[in-house]
PDB file of C-alpha atoms in Angstrom:
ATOM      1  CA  UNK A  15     -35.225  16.411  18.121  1.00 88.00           C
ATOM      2  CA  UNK A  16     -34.731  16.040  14.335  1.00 91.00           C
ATOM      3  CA  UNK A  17     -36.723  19.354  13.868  1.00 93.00           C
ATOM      4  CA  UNK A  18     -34.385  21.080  16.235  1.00 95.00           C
ATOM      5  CA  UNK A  19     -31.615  20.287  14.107  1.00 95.00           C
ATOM      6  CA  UNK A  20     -33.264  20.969  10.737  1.00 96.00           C
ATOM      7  CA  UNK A  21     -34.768  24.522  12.073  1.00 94.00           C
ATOM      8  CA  UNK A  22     -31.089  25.063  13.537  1.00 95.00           C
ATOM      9  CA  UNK A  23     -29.051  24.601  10.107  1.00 95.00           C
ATOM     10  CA  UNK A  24     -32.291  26.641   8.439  1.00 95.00           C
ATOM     11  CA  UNK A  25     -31.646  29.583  10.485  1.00 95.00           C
ATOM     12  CA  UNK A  26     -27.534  28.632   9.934  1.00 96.00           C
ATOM     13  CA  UNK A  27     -28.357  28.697   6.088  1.00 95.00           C
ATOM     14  CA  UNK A  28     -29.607  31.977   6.265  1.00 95.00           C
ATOM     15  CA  UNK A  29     -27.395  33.387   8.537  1.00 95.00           C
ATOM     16  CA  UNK A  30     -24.395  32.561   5.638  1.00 92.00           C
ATOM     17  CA  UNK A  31     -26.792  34.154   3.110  1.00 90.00           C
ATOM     18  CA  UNK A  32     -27.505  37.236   4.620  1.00 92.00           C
ATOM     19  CA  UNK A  33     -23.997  37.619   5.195  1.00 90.00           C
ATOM     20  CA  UNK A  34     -23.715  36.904   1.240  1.00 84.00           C
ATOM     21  CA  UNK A  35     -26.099  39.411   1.059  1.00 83.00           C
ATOM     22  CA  UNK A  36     -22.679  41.864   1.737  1.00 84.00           C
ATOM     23  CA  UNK A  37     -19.862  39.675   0.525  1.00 78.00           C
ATOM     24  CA  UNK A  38     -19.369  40.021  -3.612  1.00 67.00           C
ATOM     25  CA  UNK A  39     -17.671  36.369  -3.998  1.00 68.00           C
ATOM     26  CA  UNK A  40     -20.062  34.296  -1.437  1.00 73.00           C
ATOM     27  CA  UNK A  41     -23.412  33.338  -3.211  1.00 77.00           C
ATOM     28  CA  UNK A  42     -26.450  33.977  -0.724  1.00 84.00           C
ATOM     29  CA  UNK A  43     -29.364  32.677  -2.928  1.00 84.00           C
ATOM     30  CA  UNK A  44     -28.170  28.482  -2.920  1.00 85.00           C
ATOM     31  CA  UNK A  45     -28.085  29.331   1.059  1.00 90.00           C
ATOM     32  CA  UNK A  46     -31.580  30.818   1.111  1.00 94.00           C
ATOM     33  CA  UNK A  47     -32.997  27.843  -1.232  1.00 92.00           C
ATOM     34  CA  UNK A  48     -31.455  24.948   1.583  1.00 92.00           C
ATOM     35  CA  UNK A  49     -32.497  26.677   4.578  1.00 96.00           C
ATOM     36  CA  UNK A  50     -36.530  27.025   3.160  1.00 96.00           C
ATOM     37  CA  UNK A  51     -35.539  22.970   2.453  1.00 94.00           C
ATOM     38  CA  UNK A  52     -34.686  22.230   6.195  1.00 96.00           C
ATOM     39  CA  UNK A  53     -37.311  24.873   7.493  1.00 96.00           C
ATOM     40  CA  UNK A  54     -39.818  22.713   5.409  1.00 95.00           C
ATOM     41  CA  UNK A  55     -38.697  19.463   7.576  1.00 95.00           C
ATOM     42  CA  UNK A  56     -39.202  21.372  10.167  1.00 95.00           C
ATOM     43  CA  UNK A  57     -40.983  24.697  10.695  1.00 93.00           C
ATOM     44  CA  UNK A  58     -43.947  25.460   7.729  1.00 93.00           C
ATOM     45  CA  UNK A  59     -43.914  29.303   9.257  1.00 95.00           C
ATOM     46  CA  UNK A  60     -40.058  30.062   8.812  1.00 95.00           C
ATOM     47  CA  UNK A  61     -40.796  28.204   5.757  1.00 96.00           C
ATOM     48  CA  UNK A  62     -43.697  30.303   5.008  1.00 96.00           C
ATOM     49  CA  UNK A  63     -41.477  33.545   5.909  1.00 96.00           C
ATOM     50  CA  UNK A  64     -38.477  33.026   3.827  1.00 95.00           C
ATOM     51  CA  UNK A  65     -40.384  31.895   0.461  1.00 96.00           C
ATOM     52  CA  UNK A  66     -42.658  34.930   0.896  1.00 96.00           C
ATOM     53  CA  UNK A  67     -40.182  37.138   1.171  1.00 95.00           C
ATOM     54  CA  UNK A  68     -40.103  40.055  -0.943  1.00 95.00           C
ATOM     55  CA  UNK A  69     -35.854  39.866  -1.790  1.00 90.00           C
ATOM     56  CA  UNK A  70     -35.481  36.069  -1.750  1.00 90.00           C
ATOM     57  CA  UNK A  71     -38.775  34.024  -1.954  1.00 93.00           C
ATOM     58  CA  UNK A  72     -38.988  34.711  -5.705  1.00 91.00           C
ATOM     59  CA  UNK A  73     -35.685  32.920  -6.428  1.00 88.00           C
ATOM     60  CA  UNK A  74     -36.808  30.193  -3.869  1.00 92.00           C
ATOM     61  CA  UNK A  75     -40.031  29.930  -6.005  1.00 93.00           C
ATOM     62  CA  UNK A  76     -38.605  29.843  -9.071  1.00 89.00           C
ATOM     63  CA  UNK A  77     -35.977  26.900  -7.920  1.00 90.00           C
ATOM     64  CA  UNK A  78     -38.917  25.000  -6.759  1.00 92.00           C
ATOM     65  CA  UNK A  79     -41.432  25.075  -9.461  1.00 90.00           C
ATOM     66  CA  UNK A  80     -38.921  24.511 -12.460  1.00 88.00           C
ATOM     67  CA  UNK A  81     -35.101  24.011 -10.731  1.00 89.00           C
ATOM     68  CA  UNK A  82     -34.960  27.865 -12.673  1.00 89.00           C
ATOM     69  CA  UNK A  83     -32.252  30.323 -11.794  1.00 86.00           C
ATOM     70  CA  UNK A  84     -33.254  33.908 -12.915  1.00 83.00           C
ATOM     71  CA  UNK A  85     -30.769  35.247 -15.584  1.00 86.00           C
ATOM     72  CA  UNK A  86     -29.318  38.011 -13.074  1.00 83.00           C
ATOM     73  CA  UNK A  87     -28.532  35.526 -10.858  1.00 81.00           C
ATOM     74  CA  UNK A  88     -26.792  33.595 -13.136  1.00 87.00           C
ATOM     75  CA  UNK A  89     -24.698  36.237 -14.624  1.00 88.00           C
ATOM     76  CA  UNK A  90     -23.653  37.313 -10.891  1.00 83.00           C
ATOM     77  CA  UNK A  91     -22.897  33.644  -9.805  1.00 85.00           C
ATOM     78  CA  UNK A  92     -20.633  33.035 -12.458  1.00 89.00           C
ATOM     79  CA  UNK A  93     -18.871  36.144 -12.425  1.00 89.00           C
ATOM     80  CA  UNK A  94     -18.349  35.752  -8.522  1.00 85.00           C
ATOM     81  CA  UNK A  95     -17.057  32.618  -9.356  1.00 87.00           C
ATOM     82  CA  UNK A  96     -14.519  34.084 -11.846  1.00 91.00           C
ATOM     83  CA  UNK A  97     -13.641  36.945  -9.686  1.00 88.00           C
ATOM     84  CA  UNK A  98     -13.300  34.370  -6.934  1.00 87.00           C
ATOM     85  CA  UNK A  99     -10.989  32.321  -8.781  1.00 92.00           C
ATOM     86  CA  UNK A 100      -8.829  35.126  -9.672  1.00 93.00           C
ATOM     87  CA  UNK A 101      -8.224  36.523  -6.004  1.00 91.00           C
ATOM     88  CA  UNK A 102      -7.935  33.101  -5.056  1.00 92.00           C
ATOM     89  CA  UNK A 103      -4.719  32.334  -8.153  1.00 94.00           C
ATOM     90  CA  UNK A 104      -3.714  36.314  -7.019  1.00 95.00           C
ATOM     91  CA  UNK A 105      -3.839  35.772  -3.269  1.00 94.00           C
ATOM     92  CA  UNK A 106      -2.262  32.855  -3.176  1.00 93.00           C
ATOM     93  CA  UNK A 107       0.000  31.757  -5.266  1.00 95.00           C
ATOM     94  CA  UNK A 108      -1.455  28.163  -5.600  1.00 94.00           C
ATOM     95  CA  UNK A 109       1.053  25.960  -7.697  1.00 95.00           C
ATOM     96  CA  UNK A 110      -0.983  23.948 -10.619  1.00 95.00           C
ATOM     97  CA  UNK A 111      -2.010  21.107  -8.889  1.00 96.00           C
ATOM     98  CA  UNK A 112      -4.036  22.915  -6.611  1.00 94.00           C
ATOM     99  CA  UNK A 113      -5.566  25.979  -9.175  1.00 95.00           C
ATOM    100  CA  UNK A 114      -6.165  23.290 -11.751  1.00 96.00           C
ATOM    101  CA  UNK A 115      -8.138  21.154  -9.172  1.00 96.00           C
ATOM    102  CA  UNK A 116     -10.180  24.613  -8.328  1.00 93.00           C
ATOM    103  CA  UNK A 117     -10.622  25.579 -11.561  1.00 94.00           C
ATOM    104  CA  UNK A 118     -12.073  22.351 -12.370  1.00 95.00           C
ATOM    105  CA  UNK A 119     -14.807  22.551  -9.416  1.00 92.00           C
ATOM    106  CA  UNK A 120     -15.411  25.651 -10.325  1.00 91.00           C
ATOM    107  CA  UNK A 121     -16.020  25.028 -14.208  1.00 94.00           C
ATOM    108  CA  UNK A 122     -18.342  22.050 -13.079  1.00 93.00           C
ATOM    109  CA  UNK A 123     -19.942  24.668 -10.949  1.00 88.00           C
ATOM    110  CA  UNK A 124     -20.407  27.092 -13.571  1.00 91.00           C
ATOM    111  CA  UNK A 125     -21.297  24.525 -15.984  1.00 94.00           C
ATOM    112  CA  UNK A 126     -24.368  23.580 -13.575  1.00 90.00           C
ATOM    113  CA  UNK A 127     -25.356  26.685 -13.151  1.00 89.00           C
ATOM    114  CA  UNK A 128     -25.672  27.733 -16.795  1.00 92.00           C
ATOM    115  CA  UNK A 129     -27.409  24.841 -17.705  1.00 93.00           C
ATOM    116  CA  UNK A 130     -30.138  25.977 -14.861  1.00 91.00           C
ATOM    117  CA  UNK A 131     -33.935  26.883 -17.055  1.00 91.00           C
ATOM    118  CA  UNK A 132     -33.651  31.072 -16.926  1.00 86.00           C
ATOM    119  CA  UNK A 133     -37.580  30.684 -16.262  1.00 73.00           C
ATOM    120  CA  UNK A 134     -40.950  28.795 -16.368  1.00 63.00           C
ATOM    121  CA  UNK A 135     -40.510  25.824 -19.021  1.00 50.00           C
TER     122      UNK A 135
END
């Protein structure tokens, strides 16, 4: 049963991330790198399949083998994030509380994510 469950959020995971794929301000790659998690609990072939994959395995890899995010990916992450923020302040219209309590997850965020290796140690 629990590998029903684990293959079902997998294929979830990337479901979200291929629609990230297409959306500028959702991130698809953190998706990508959970679902080949849960498809290793429970399915080594759509395990197999998404970390051999031409567009996403190599950021899967990279995560694995030294917790690296690729420069590109960085750069795009945190300005989605910043974009994000701003149609989020634009749209609306939070009062301070609220966008300083965003801004602050975000920062954390982007603070985590720059911090990320760019490559092999």
């Amino acid at each position: 049963m629990r590998r029903w469950v684990y293959a079902g959020l997998g294929l979830c995971l990337v479901g979200i991330g291929v629609v990230g794929l297409f959306l500028p301000l959702l991130p698809s790659t953190i998706f990508f790198i959970l679902a080949a998690a849960f498809f290793a609990r429970s399915s080594p072939r759509l395990e197999r399949w998404l970390v051999n994959h031409p567009q996403v395995g190599p950021a899967i890899r990279a995560w694995r083998a030294n917790g690296a995010i690729p420069r590109r990916g960085k750069m795009a992450a945190l300005a989605g994030m910043a974009s994000g923020f701003a149609v989020f302040f634009v749209a609306v219209r939070p009062g301070w509380t609220s966008a300083l309590l965003v801004a602050g997850l975000l920062i954390a965020c982007a603070i985590f994510v720059a911090t990320r290796p760019s490559g092999p140690a």
